[in-house]
mmCIF file with all atom_site columns, C-alpha atoms in Angstrom:
data_model
loop_
_atom_site.group_PDB
_atom_site.id
_atom_site.type_symbol
_atom_site.label_atom_id
_atom_site.label_alt_id
_atom_site.label_comp_id
_atom_site.label_asym_id
_atom_site.label_entity_id
_atom_site.label_seq_id
_atom_site.pdbx_PDB_ins_code
_atom_site.Cartn_x
_atom_site.Cartn_y
_atom_site.Cartn_z
_atom_site.occupancy
_atom_site.B_iso_or_equiv
_atom_site.pdbx_formal_charge
_atom_site.auth_seq_id
_atom_site.auth_comp_id
_atom_site.auth_asym_id
_atom_site.auth_atom_id
_atom_site.pdbx_PDB_model_num
ATOM 1   C CA . MET F 1 1   ? 5.242   11.831 -20.438 1.00 0.00 ? 1   MET F CA 1
ATOM 2   C CA . THR F 1 2   ? 2.753   9.318  -21.043 1.00 0.00 ? 2   THR F CA 1
ATOM 3   C CA . ARG F 1 3   ? -0.463  8.172  -19.615 1.00 0.00 ? 3   ARG F CA 1
ATOM 4   C CA . SER F 1 4   ? -0.879  4.730  -18.852 1.00 0.00 ? 4   SER F CA 1
ATOM 5   C CA . PRO F 1 5   ? -2.962  1.786  -17.186 1.00 0.00 ? 5   PRO F CA 1
ATOM 6   C CA . LEU F 1 6   ? -2.104  0.727  -13.804 1.00 0.00 ? 6   LEU F CA 1
ATOM 7   C CA . THR F 1 7   ? -0.200  -2.971 -14.101 1.00 0.00 ? 7   THR F CA 1
ATOM 8   C CA . PRO F 1 8   ? 1.421   -5.176 -11.512 1.00 0.00 ? 8   PRO F CA 1
ATOM 9   C CA . ALA F 1 9   ? 5.081   -4.097 -12.744 1.00 0.00 ? 9   ALA F CA 1
ATOM 10  C CA . HIS F 1 10  ? 3.964   -0.195 -11.730 1.00 0.00 ? 10  HIS F CA 1
ATOM 11  C CA . LEU F 1 11  ? 3.299   -0.954 -8.080  1.00 0.00 ? 11  LEU F CA 1
ATOM 12  C CA . PRO F 1 12  ? 6.416   -1.010 -6.589  1.00 0.00 ? 12  PRO F CA 1
ATOM 13  C CA . SER F 1 13  ? 6.493   3.056  -7.661  1.00 0.00 ? 13  SER F CA 1
ATOM 14  C CA . VAL F 1 14  ? 2.682   3.382  -6.949  1.00 0.00 ? 14  VAL F CA 1
ATOM 15  C CA . LEU F 1 15  ? 3.157   2.062  -3.256  1.00 0.00 ? 15  LEU F CA 1
ATOM 16  C CA . VAL F 1 16  ? 5.889   4.826  -2.918  1.00 0.00 ? 16  VAL F CA 1
ATOM 17  C CA . LEU F 1 17  ? 4.074   7.264  -4.455  1.00 0.00 ? 17  LEU F CA 1
ATOM 18  C CA . ASP F 1 18  ? 1.112   6.862  -2.428  1.00 0.00 ? 18  ASP F CA 1
ATOM 19  C CA . ARG F 1 19  ? 3.358   6.973  0.798   1.00 0.00 ? 19  ARG F CA 1
ATOM 20  C CA . GLN F 1 20  ? 4.164   10.429 -0.154  1.00 0.00 ? 20  GLN F CA 1
ATOM 21  C CA . CYS F 1 21  ? 1.143   11.759 -1.257  1.00 0.00 ? 21  CYS F CA 1
ATOM 22  C CA . PHE F 1 22  ? -1.259  9.824  0.928   1.00 0.00 ? 22  PHE F CA 1
ATOM 23  C CA . GLY F 1 23  ? 0.790   8.495  4.120   1.00 0.00 ? 23  GLY F CA 1
ATOM 24  C CA . GLY F 1 24  ? 0.136   5.041  2.818   1.00 0.00 ? 24  GLY F CA 1
ATOM 25  C CA . LEU F 1 25  ? -3.302  5.163  2.160   1.00 0.00 ? 25  LEU F CA 1
ATOM 26  C CA . TRP F 1 26  ? -3.181  1.694  0.271   1.00 0.00 ? 26  TRP F CA 1
ATOM 27  C CA . SER F 1 27  ? -1.445  -1.449 0.683   1.00 0.00 ? 27  SER F CA 1
ATOM 28  C CA . GLU F 1 28  ? -0.059  -3.530 -2.291  1.00 0.00 ? 28  GLU F CA 1
ATOM 29  C CA . ALA F 1 29  ? -2.697  -6.258 -1.955  1.00 0.00 ? 29  ALA F CA 1
ATOM 30  C CA . GLY F 1 30  ? -5.263  -3.291 -1.817  1.00 0.00 ? 30  GLY F CA 1
ATOM 31  C CA . TYR F 1 31  ? -4.115  -2.239 -5.125  1.00 0.00 ? 31  TYR F CA 1
ATOM 32  C CA . ARG F 1 32  ? -3.797  -5.516 -6.716  1.00 0.00 ? 32  ARG F CA 1
ATOM 33  C CA . ARG F 1 33  ? -7.650  -6.003 -5.723  1.00 0.00 ? 33  ARG F CA 1
ATOM 34  C CA . GLU F 1 34  ? -8.592  -2.571 -7.343  1.00 0.00 ? 34  GLU F CA 1
ATOM 35  C CA . MET F 1 35  ? -6.477  -3.445 -10.437 1.00 0.00 ? 35  MET F CA 1
ATOM 36  C CA . GLU F 1 36  ? -8.720  -7.030 -10.636 1.00 0.00 ? 36  GLU F CA 1
ATOM 37  C CA . SER F 1 37  ? -12.065 -4.990 -10.241 1.00 0.00 ? 37  SER F CA 1
ATOM 38  C CA . ASP F 1 38  ? -14.257 -4.189 -13.502 1.00 0.00 ? 38  ASP F CA 1
ATOM 39  C CA . ARG F 1 39  ? -15.648 -1.235 -11.260 1.00 0.00 ? 39  ARG F CA 1
ATOM 40  C CA . SER F 1 40  ? -12.112 0.553  -10.828 1.00 0.00 ? 40  SER F CA 1
ATOM 41  C CA . ASP F 1 41  ? -10.409 2.579  -13.472 1.00 0.00 ? 41  ASP F CA 1
ATOM 42  C CA . PHE F 1 42  ? -6.774  4.043  -13.137 1.00 0.00 ? 42  PHE F CA 1
ATOM 43  C CA . THR F 1 43  ? -4.809  6.395  -14.918 1.00 0.00 ? 43  THR F CA 1
ATOM 44  C CA . LEU F 1 44  ? -1.047  6.679  -14.303 1.00 0.00 ? 44  LEU F CA 1
ATOM 45  C CA . LEU F 1 45  ? 1.308   9.837  -15.710 1.00 0.00 ? 45  LEU F CA 1
ATOM 46  C CA . CYS F 1 46  ? 4.481   8.264  -16.151 1.00 0.00 ? 46  CYS F CA 1
ATOM 47  C CA . GLN F 1 47  ? 7.993   10.161 -16.900 1.00 0.00 ? 47  GLN F CA 1
ATOM 48  C CA . ALA F 1 48  ? 9.646   7.999  -19.985 1.00 0.00 ? 48  ALA F CA 1
ATOM 49  C CA . ASP F 1 49  ? 13.178  9.585  -20.152 1.00 0.00 ? 49  ASP F CA 1
ATOM 50  C CA . PHE F 1 50  ? 15.818  8.747  -17.705 1.00 0.00 ? 50  PHE F CA 1
ATOM 51  C CA . GLU F 1 51  ? 17.020  12.282 -16.658 1.00 0.00 ? 51  GLU F CA 1
ATOM 52  C CA . PRO F 1 52  ? 16.178  12.600 -13.031 1.00 0.00 ? 52  PRO F CA 1
ATOM 53  C CA . ARG F 1 53  ? 13.921  15.975 -12.441 1.00 0.00 ? 53  ARG F CA 1
ATOM 54  C CA . SER F 1 54  ? 13.107  14.963 -8.700  1.00 0.00 ? 54  SER F CA 1
ATOM 55  C CA . PRO F 1 55  ? 14.093  12.587 -6.053  1.00 0.00 ? 55  PRO F CA 1
ATOM 56  C CA . GLU F 1 56  ? 10.279  12.116 -5.717  1.00 0.00 ? 56  GLU F CA 1
ATOM 57  C CA . SER F 1 57  ? 9.291   10.320 -9.082  1.00 0.00 ? 57  SER F CA 1
ATOM 58  C CA . HIS F 1 58  ? 10.037  6.752  -9.163  1.00 0.00 ? 58  HIS F CA 1
ATOM 59  C CA . ARG F 1 59  ? 11.283  4.809  -12.049 1.00 0.00 ? 59  ARG F CA 1
ATOM 60  C CA . GLN F 1 60  ? 9.394   1.764  -13.280 1.00 0.00 ? 60  GLN F CA 1
ATOM 61  C CA . GLY F 1 61  ? 11.110  0.079  -16.215 1.00 0.00 ? 61  GLY F CA 1
ATOM 62  C CA . THR F 1 62  ? 11.768  2.742  -18.967 1.00 0.00 ? 62  THR F CA 1
ATOM 63  C CA . GLU F 1 63  ? 9.060   4.580  -17.056 1.00 0.00 ? 63  GLU F CA 1
ATOM 64  C CA . ARG F 1 64  ? 8.931   6.959  -13.506 1.00 0.00 ? 64  ARG F CA 1
ATOM 65  C CA . VAL F 1 65  ? 5.244   7.264  -12.128 1.00 0.00 ? 65  VAL F CA 1
ATOM 66  C CA . ILE F 1 66  ? 4.707   10.595 -11.328 1.00 0.00 ? 66  ILE F CA 1
ATOM 67  C CA . GLY F 1 67  ? 1.016   10.965 -10.974 1.00 0.00 ? 67  GLY F CA 1
ATOM 68  C CA . ILE F 1 68  ? -1.872  8.387  -9.848  1.00 0.00 ? 68  ILE F CA 1
ATOM 69  C CA . GLY F 1 69  ? -5.550  8.888  -10.345 1.00 0.00 ? 69  GLY F CA 1
ATOM 70  C CA . CYS F 1 70  ? -8.571  6.452  -9.901  1.00 0.00 ? 70  CYS F CA 1
ATOM 71  C CA . PHE F 1 71  ? -12.358 6.446  -9.551  1.00 0.00 ? 71  PHE F CA 1
ATOM 72  C CA . TRP F 1 72  ? -14.411 3.789  -8.360  1.00 0.00 ? 72  TRP F CA 1
ATOM 73  C CA . MET F 1 73  ? -17.892 3.271  -10.950 1.00 0.00 ? 73  MET F CA 1
ATOM 74  C CA . ILE F 1 74  ? -21.220 3.008  -8.399  1.00 0.00 ? 74  ILE F CA 1
ATOM 75  C CA . LEU F 1 75  ? -24.150 3.028  -9.800  1.00 0.00 ? 75  LEU F CA 1
ATOM 76  C CA . GLU F 1 76  ? -24.292 6.025  -12.193 1.00 0.00 ? 76  GLU F CA 1
ATOM 77  C CA . GLU F 1 77  ? -21.503 7.624  -10.046 1.00 0.00 ? 77  GLU F CA 1
ATOM 78  C CA . ALA F 1 78  ? -17.925 8.237  -10.553 1.00 0.00 ? 78  ALA F CA 1
ATOM 79  C CA . HIS F 1 79  ? -16.349 8.110  -6.614  1.00 0.00 ? 79  HIS F CA 1
ATOM 80  C CA . ILE F 1 80  ? -13.041 9.721  -6.904  1.00 0.00 ? 80  ILE F CA 1
ATOM 81  C CA . THR F 1 81  ? -10.567 7.921  -4.887  1.00 0.00 ? 81  THR F CA 1
ATOM 82  C CA . LEU F 1 82  ? -7.193  9.016  -5.659  1.00 0.00 ? 82  LEU F CA 1
ATOM 83  C CA . ILE F 1 83  ? -5.747  11.840 -7.520  1.00 0.00 ? 83  ILE F CA 1
ATOM 84  C CA . GLY F 1 84  ? -2.046  12.184 -6.333  1.00 0.00 ? 84  GLY F CA 1
ATOM 85  C CA . ILE F 1 85  ? 0.936   14.100 -8.151  1.00 0.00 ? 85  ILE F CA 1
ATOM 86  C CA . ALA F 1 86  ? 4.821   13.388 -6.847  1.00 0.00 ? 86  ALA F CA 1
ATOM 87  C CA . PRO F 1 87  ? 5.460   16.532 -4.699  1.00 0.00 ? 87  PRO F CA 1
ATOM 88  C CA . SER F 1 88  ? 8.279   18.077 -6.786  1.00 0.00 ? 88  SER F CA 1
ATOM 89  C CA . TYR F 1 89  ? 6.076   17.891 -9.588  1.00 0.00 ? 89  TYR F CA 1
ATOM 90  C CA . GLN F 1 90  ? 2.678   19.340 -8.413  1.00 0.00 ? 90  GLN F CA 1
ATOM 91  C CA . ARG F 1 91  ? 1.452   22.768 -9.828  1.00 0.00 ? 91  ARG F CA 1
ATOM 92  C CA . GLN F 1 92  ? 2.763   22.237 -12.882 1.00 0.00 ? 92  GLN F CA 1
ATOM 93  C CA . GLY F 1 93  ? -1.116  21.135 -14.372 1.00 0.00 ? 93  GLY F CA 1
ATOM 94  C CA . LEU F 1 94  ? -0.563  17.633 -13.869 1.00 0.00 ? 94  LEU F CA 1
ATOM 95  C CA . GLY F 1 95  ? -3.342  17.107 -11.490 1.00 0.00 ? 95  GLY F CA 1
ATOM 96  C CA . GLN F 1 96  ? -5.621  18.826 -13.944 1.00 0.00 ? 96  GLN F CA 1
ATOM 97  C CA . LEU F 1 97  ? -4.562  16.426 -16.354 1.00 0.00 ? 97  LEU F CA 1
ATOM 98  C CA . LEU F 1 98  ? -5.335  13.541 -14.006 1.00 0.00 ? 98  LEU F CA 1
ATOM 99  C CA . LEU F 1 99  ? -8.394  15.209 -12.799 1.00 0.00 ? 99  LEU F CA 1
ATOM 100 C CA . TRP F 1 100 ? -9.649  16.034 -16.538 1.00 0.00 ? 100 TRP F CA 1
ATOM 101 C CA . ASP F 1 101 ? -8.676  12.277 -17.786 1.00 0.00 ? 101 ASP F CA 1
ATOM 102 C CA . LEU F 1 102 ? -11.108 10.851 -14.633 1.00 0.00 ? 102 LEU F CA 1
ATOM 103 C CA . LEU F 1 103 ? -13.987 13.050 -15.545 1.00 0.00 ? 103 LEU F CA 1
ATOM 104 C CA . SER F 1 104 ? -13.814 12.163 -19.579 1.00 0.00 ? 104 SER F CA 1
ATOM 105 C CA . LYS F 1 105 ? -13.967 8.532  -18.617 1.00 0.00 ? 105 LYS F CA 1
ATOM 106 C CA . ALA F 1 106 ? -16.615 8.588  -16.190 1.00 0.00 ? 106 ALA F CA 1
ATOM 107 C CA . HIS F 1 107 ? -18.537 10.624 -19.235 1.00 0.00 ? 107 HIS F CA 1
ATOM 108 C CA . GLN F 1 108 ? -17.498 7.943  -21.534 1.00 0.00 ? 108 GLN F CA 1
ATOM 109 C CA . GLN F 1 109 ? -18.551 5.481  -19.114 1.00 0.00 ? 109 GLN F CA 1
ATOM 110 C CA . GLY F 1 110 ? -22.204 7.453  -19.314 1.00 0.00 ? 110 GLY F CA 1
ATOM 111 C CA . LEU F 1 111 ? -22.132 8.285  -15.409 1.00 0.00 ? 111 LEU F CA 1
ATOM 112 C CA . GLU F 1 112 ? -24.109 11.066 -14.329 1.00 0.00 ? 112 GLU F CA 1
ATOM 113 C CA . ARG F 1 113 ? -22.148 12.252 -11.309 1.00 0.00 ? 113 ARG F CA 1
ATOM 114 C CA . ALA F 1 114 ? -18.419 12.384 -9.573  1.00 0.00 ? 114 ALA F CA 1
ATOM 115 C CA . THR F 1 115 ? -17.900 12.678 -5.861  1.00 0.00 ? 115 THR F CA 1
ATOM 116 C CA . LEU F 1 116 ? -14.849 12.581 -3.529  1.00 0.00 ? 116 LEU F CA 1
ATOM 117 C CA . GLU F 1 117 ? -13.780 13.663 -0.237  1.00 0.00 ? 117 GLU F CA 1
ATOM 118 C CA . VAL F 1 118 ? -10.846 16.175 0.546   1.00 0.00 ? 118 VAL F CA 1
ATOM 119 C CA . ARG F 1 119 ? -9.016  17.274 3.515   1.00 0.00 ? 119 ARG F CA 1
ATOM 120 C CA . ALA F 1 120 ? -10.801 20.744 4.521   1.00 0.00 ? 120 ALA F CA 1
ATOM 121 C CA . SER F 1 121 ? -7.478  22.072 4.835   1.00 0.00 ? 121 SER F CA 1
ATOM 122 C CA . ASN F 1 122 ? -6.466  21.251 1.439   1.00 0.00 ? 122 ASN F CA 1
ATOM 123 C CA . GLN F 1 123 ? -6.810  24.539 -0.086  1.00 0.00 ? 123 GLN F CA 1
ATOM 124 C CA . SER F 1 124 ? -4.484  23.626 -3.584  1.00 0.00 ? 124 SER F CA 1
ATOM 125 C CA . ALA F 1 125 ? -6.989  20.615 -4.094  1.00 0.00 ? 125 ALA F CA 1
ATOM 126 C CA . LEU F 1 126 ? -9.951  22.476 -3.198  1.00 0.00 ? 126 LEU F CA 1
ATOM 127 C CA . ARG F 1 127 ? -9.032  25.195 -5.910  1.00 0.00 ? 127 ARG F CA 1
ATOM 128 C CA . LEU F 1 128 ? -8.418  22.457 -8.713  1.00 0.00 ? 128 LEU F CA 1
ATOM 129 C CA . TYR F 1 129 ? -11.912 20.827 -8.093  1.00 0.00 ? 129 TYR F CA 1
ATOM 130 C CA . ASN F 1 130 ? -13.398 24.241 -7.784  1.00 0.00 ? 130 ASN F CA 1
ATOM 131 C CA . ARG F 1 131 ? -11.779 24.525 -11.658 1.00 0.00 ? 131 ARG F CA 1
ATOM 132 C CA . PHE F 1 132 ? -14.077 21.837 -12.624 1.00 0.00 ? 132 PHE F CA 1
ATOM 133 C CA . ASP F 1 133 ? -17.229 22.855 -10.984 1.00 0.00 ? 133 ASP F CA 1
ATOM 134 C CA . PHE F 1 134 ? -16.994 20.413 -7.986  1.00 0.00 ? 134 PHE F CA 1
ATOM 135 C CA . LYS F 1 135 ? -19.408 22.064 -4.812  1.00 0.00 ? 135 LYS F CA 1
ATOM 136 C CA . ILE F 1 136 ? -19.224 21.185 -1.191  1.00 0.00 ? 136 ILE F CA 1
ATOM 137 C CA . ALA F 1 137 ? -22.042 18.773 -0.230  1.00 0.00 ? 137 ALA F CA 1
ATOM 138 C CA . GLY F 1 138 ? -21.086 18.060 3.290   1.00 0.00 ? 138 GLY F CA 1
ATOM 139 C CA . ARG F 1 139 ? -18.815 17.283 5.810   1.00 0.00 ? 139 ARG F CA 1
ATOM 140 C CA . ARG F 1 140 ? -17.224 14.035 7.463   1.00 0.00 ? 140 ARG F CA 1
ATOM 141 C CA . ARG F 1 141 ? -16.347 14.678 10.802  1.00 0.00 ? 141 ARG F CA 1
ATOM 142 C CA . GLY F 1 142 ? -12.849 13.109 11.996  1.00 0.00 ? 142 GLY F CA 1
ATOM 143 C CA . TYR F 1 143 ? -12.655 11.178 8.488   1.00 0.00 ? 143 TYR F CA 1
ATOM 144 C CA . TYR F 1 144 ? -9.298  10.941 8.572   1.00 0.00 ? 144 TYR F CA 1
ATOM 145 C CA . PRO F 1 145 ? -6.789  8.958  10.779  1.00 0.00 ? 145 PRO F CA 1
ATOM 146 C CA . ASP F 1 146 ? -5.353  12.183 12.128  1.00 0.00 ? 146 ASP F CA 1
ATOM 147 C CA . GLY F 1 147 ? -8.725  13.534 13.236  1.00 0.00 ? 147 GLY F CA 1
ATOM 148 C CA . GLU F 1 148 ? -8.975  16.126 10.451  1.00 0.00 ? 148 GLU F CA 1
ATOM 149 C CA . ASP F 1 149 ? -12.618 16.193 8.759   1.00 0.00 ? 149 ASP F CA 1
ATOM 150 C CA . ALA F 1 150 ? -12.994 15.843 4.819   1.00 0.00 ? 150 ALA F CA 1
ATOM 151 C CA . LEU F 1 151 ? -15.636 17.874 2.704   1.00 0.00 ? 151 LEU F CA 1
ATOM 152 C CA . VAL F 1 152 ? -17.394 15.743 0.491   1.00 0.00 ? 152 VAL F CA 1
ATOM 153 C CA . LEU F 1 153 ? -17.390 17.652 -3.193  1.00 0.00 ? 153 LEU F CA 1
ATOM 154 C CA . TRP F 1 154 ? -19.964 16.368 -5.831  1.00 0.00 ? 154 TRP F CA 1
ATOM 155 C CA . ARG F 1 155 ? -19.916 17.432 -9.526  1.00 0.00 ? 155 ARG F CA 1
ATOM 156 C CA . GLN F 1 156 ? -23.375 17.032 -11.325 1.00 0.00 ? 156 GLN F CA 1
ATOM 157 C CA . ALA F 1 157 ? -24.126 16.554 -15.232 1.00 0.00 ? 157 ALA F CA 1
ATOM 158 C CA . LEU F 1 158 ? -21.172 14.388 -16.679 1.00 0.00 ? 158 LEU F CA 1
ATOM 159 C CA . HIS F 1 159 ? -23.507 12.692 -18.850 1.00 0.00 ? 159 HIS F CA 1
ATOM 160 C CA . HIS F 1 160 ? -25.434 15.992 -20.576 1.00 0.00 ? 160 HIS F CA 1
ATOM 161 C CA . PRO F 1 161 ? -23.922 17.333 -23.879 1.00 0.00 ? 161 PRO F CA 1
ATOM 162 C CA . ALA F 1 162 ? -22.750 20.665 -22.284 1.00 0.00 ? 162 ALA F CA 1
ATOM 163 C CA . PHE F 1 163 ? -20.259 18.612 -20.298 1.00 0.00 ? 163 PHE F CA 1
ATOM 164 C CA . VAL F 1 164 ? -18.557 17.775 -23.538 1.00 0.00 ? 164 VAL F CA 1
ATOM 165 C CA . ASP F 1 165 ? -18.027 21.535 -24.289 1.00 0.00 ? 165 ASP F CA 1
ATOM 166 C CA . GLU F 1 166 ? -16.620 22.000 -20.909 1.00 0.00 ? 166 GLU F CA 1
ATOM 167 C CA . LEU F 1 167 ? -14.172 19.415 -21.498 1.00 0.00 ? 167 LEU F CA 1
ATOM 168 C CA . GLN F 1 168 ? -13.308 20.635 -24.611 1.00 0.00 ? 168 GLN F CA 1
ATOM 169 C CA . HIS F 1 169 ? -12.718 23.884 -23.017 1.00 0.00 ? 169 HIS F CA 1
ATOM 170 C CA . ARG F 1 170 ? -10.583 22.247 -20.237 1.00 0.00 ? 170 ARG F CA 1
ATOM 171 C CA . GLN F 1 171 ? -8.625  20.308 -22.494 1.00 0.00 ? 171 GLN F CA 1
ATOM 172 C CA . ALA F 1 172 ? -7.350  23.515 -24.444 1.00 0.00 ? 172 ALA F CA 1
ATOM 173 C CA . GLN F 1 173 ? -6.475  25.248 -21.023 1.00 0.00 ? 173 GLN F CA 1
ATOM 174 C CA . ILE F 1 174 ? -4.516  22.209 -19.986 1.00 0.00 ? 174 ILE F CA 1
ATOM 175 C CA . CYS F 1 175 ? -2.489  21.624 -23.405 1.00 0.00 ? 175 CYS F CA 1
ATOM 176 C CA . ASP F 1 176 ? -1.539  25.049 -22.405 1.00 0.00 ? 176 ASP F CA 1
ATOM 177 C CA . ARG F 1 177 ? -0.595  25.137 -19.040 1.00 0.00 ? 177 ARG F CA 1
ATOM 178 C CA . LEU F 1 178 ? 1.493   21.550 -20.022 1.00 0.00 ? 178 LEU F CA 1
ATOM 179 C CA . ALA F 1 179 ? 3.506   23.444 -22.804 1.00 0.00 ? 179 ALA F CA 1
ATOM 180 C CA . GLN F 1 180 ? 4.442   26.159 -20.698 1.00 0.00 ? 180 GLN F CA 1
ATOM 181 C CA . GLN F 1 181 ? 5.939   23.431 -18.364 1.00 0.00 ? 181 GLN F CA 1
ATOM 182 C CA . HIS F 1 182 ? 7.565   21.980 -21.168 1.00 0.00 ? 182 HIS F CA 1
ATOM 183 C CA . TRP F 1 183 ? 5.615   18.887 -20.652 1.00 0.00 ? 183 TRP F CA 1
ATOM 184 C CA . GLN F 1 184 ? 4.324   16.806 -23.785 1.00 0.00 ? 184 GLN F CA 1
ATOM 185 C CA . LEU F 1 185 ? 2.348   13.479 -23.876 1.00 0.00 ? 185 LEU F CA 1
ATOM 186 C CA . THR F 1 186 ? 3.625   11.208 -26.083 1.00 0.00 ? 186 THR F CA 1
ATOM 187 C CA . GLU F 1 187 ? 0.722   8.810  -25.777 1.00 0.00 ? 187 GLU F CA 1
ATOM 188 C CA . THR F 1 188 ? -2.220  9.951  -27.687 1.00 0.00 ? 188 THR F CA 1
ATOM 189 C CA . THR F 1 189 ? -5.467  8.520  -26.751 1.00 0.00 ? 189 THR F CA 1
ATOM 190 C CA . PRO F 1 190 ? -8.840  9.303  -28.154 1.00 0.00 ? 190 PRO F CA 1
ATOM 191 C CA . GLY F 1 191 ? -10.238 12.711 -26.428 1.00 0.00 ? 191 GLY F CA 1
ATOM 192 C CA . MET F 1 192 ? -6.839  12.821 -24.495 1.00 0.00 ? 192 MET F CA 1
ATOM 193 C CA . PRO F 1 193 ? -5.122  16.173 -24.234 1.00 0.00 ? 193 PRO F CA 1
ATOM 194 C CA . THR F 1 194 ? -1.903  16.559 -26.950 1.00 0.00 ? 194 THR F CA 1
#
């Protein structure tokens, strides 16, 4: 598996993944705008082999896009806008890897806080965010098109030295989880789990 920035070549696969994970949240034009913005930061998880593990993985050139994460830099905040893993790749630690990567990047950018909205009924996502010490700060009534409420979550102190220790601790946990699932990152980025 590799970690990659979003490029125009990835867009067809990303749009399919967006429909599966988010019900068609962003259009191609929306993704293109985000790619051009210096305030957006994307991470893709791609599988390099051609052995089909699931019909939900999407082949892109020599890769299949199996996950996407994004945050916006707004003042001192990382506003996490997307974290999605192809359905049959969920519950393997890949969501933790994406969230870890986004928070690491936010820390490296000197951002102080992270925030996001999540469906009030999405218990698996809430467990993931709880592991990373996100706290519920509010509720947006009828936030989603189907009328469901969103919970507003915040994570403070990304810029504190203790957060580096937390990232390292989480890195070890994520590496162990990925190894148990027989995942290996073939691209090594400074600070990235290997």
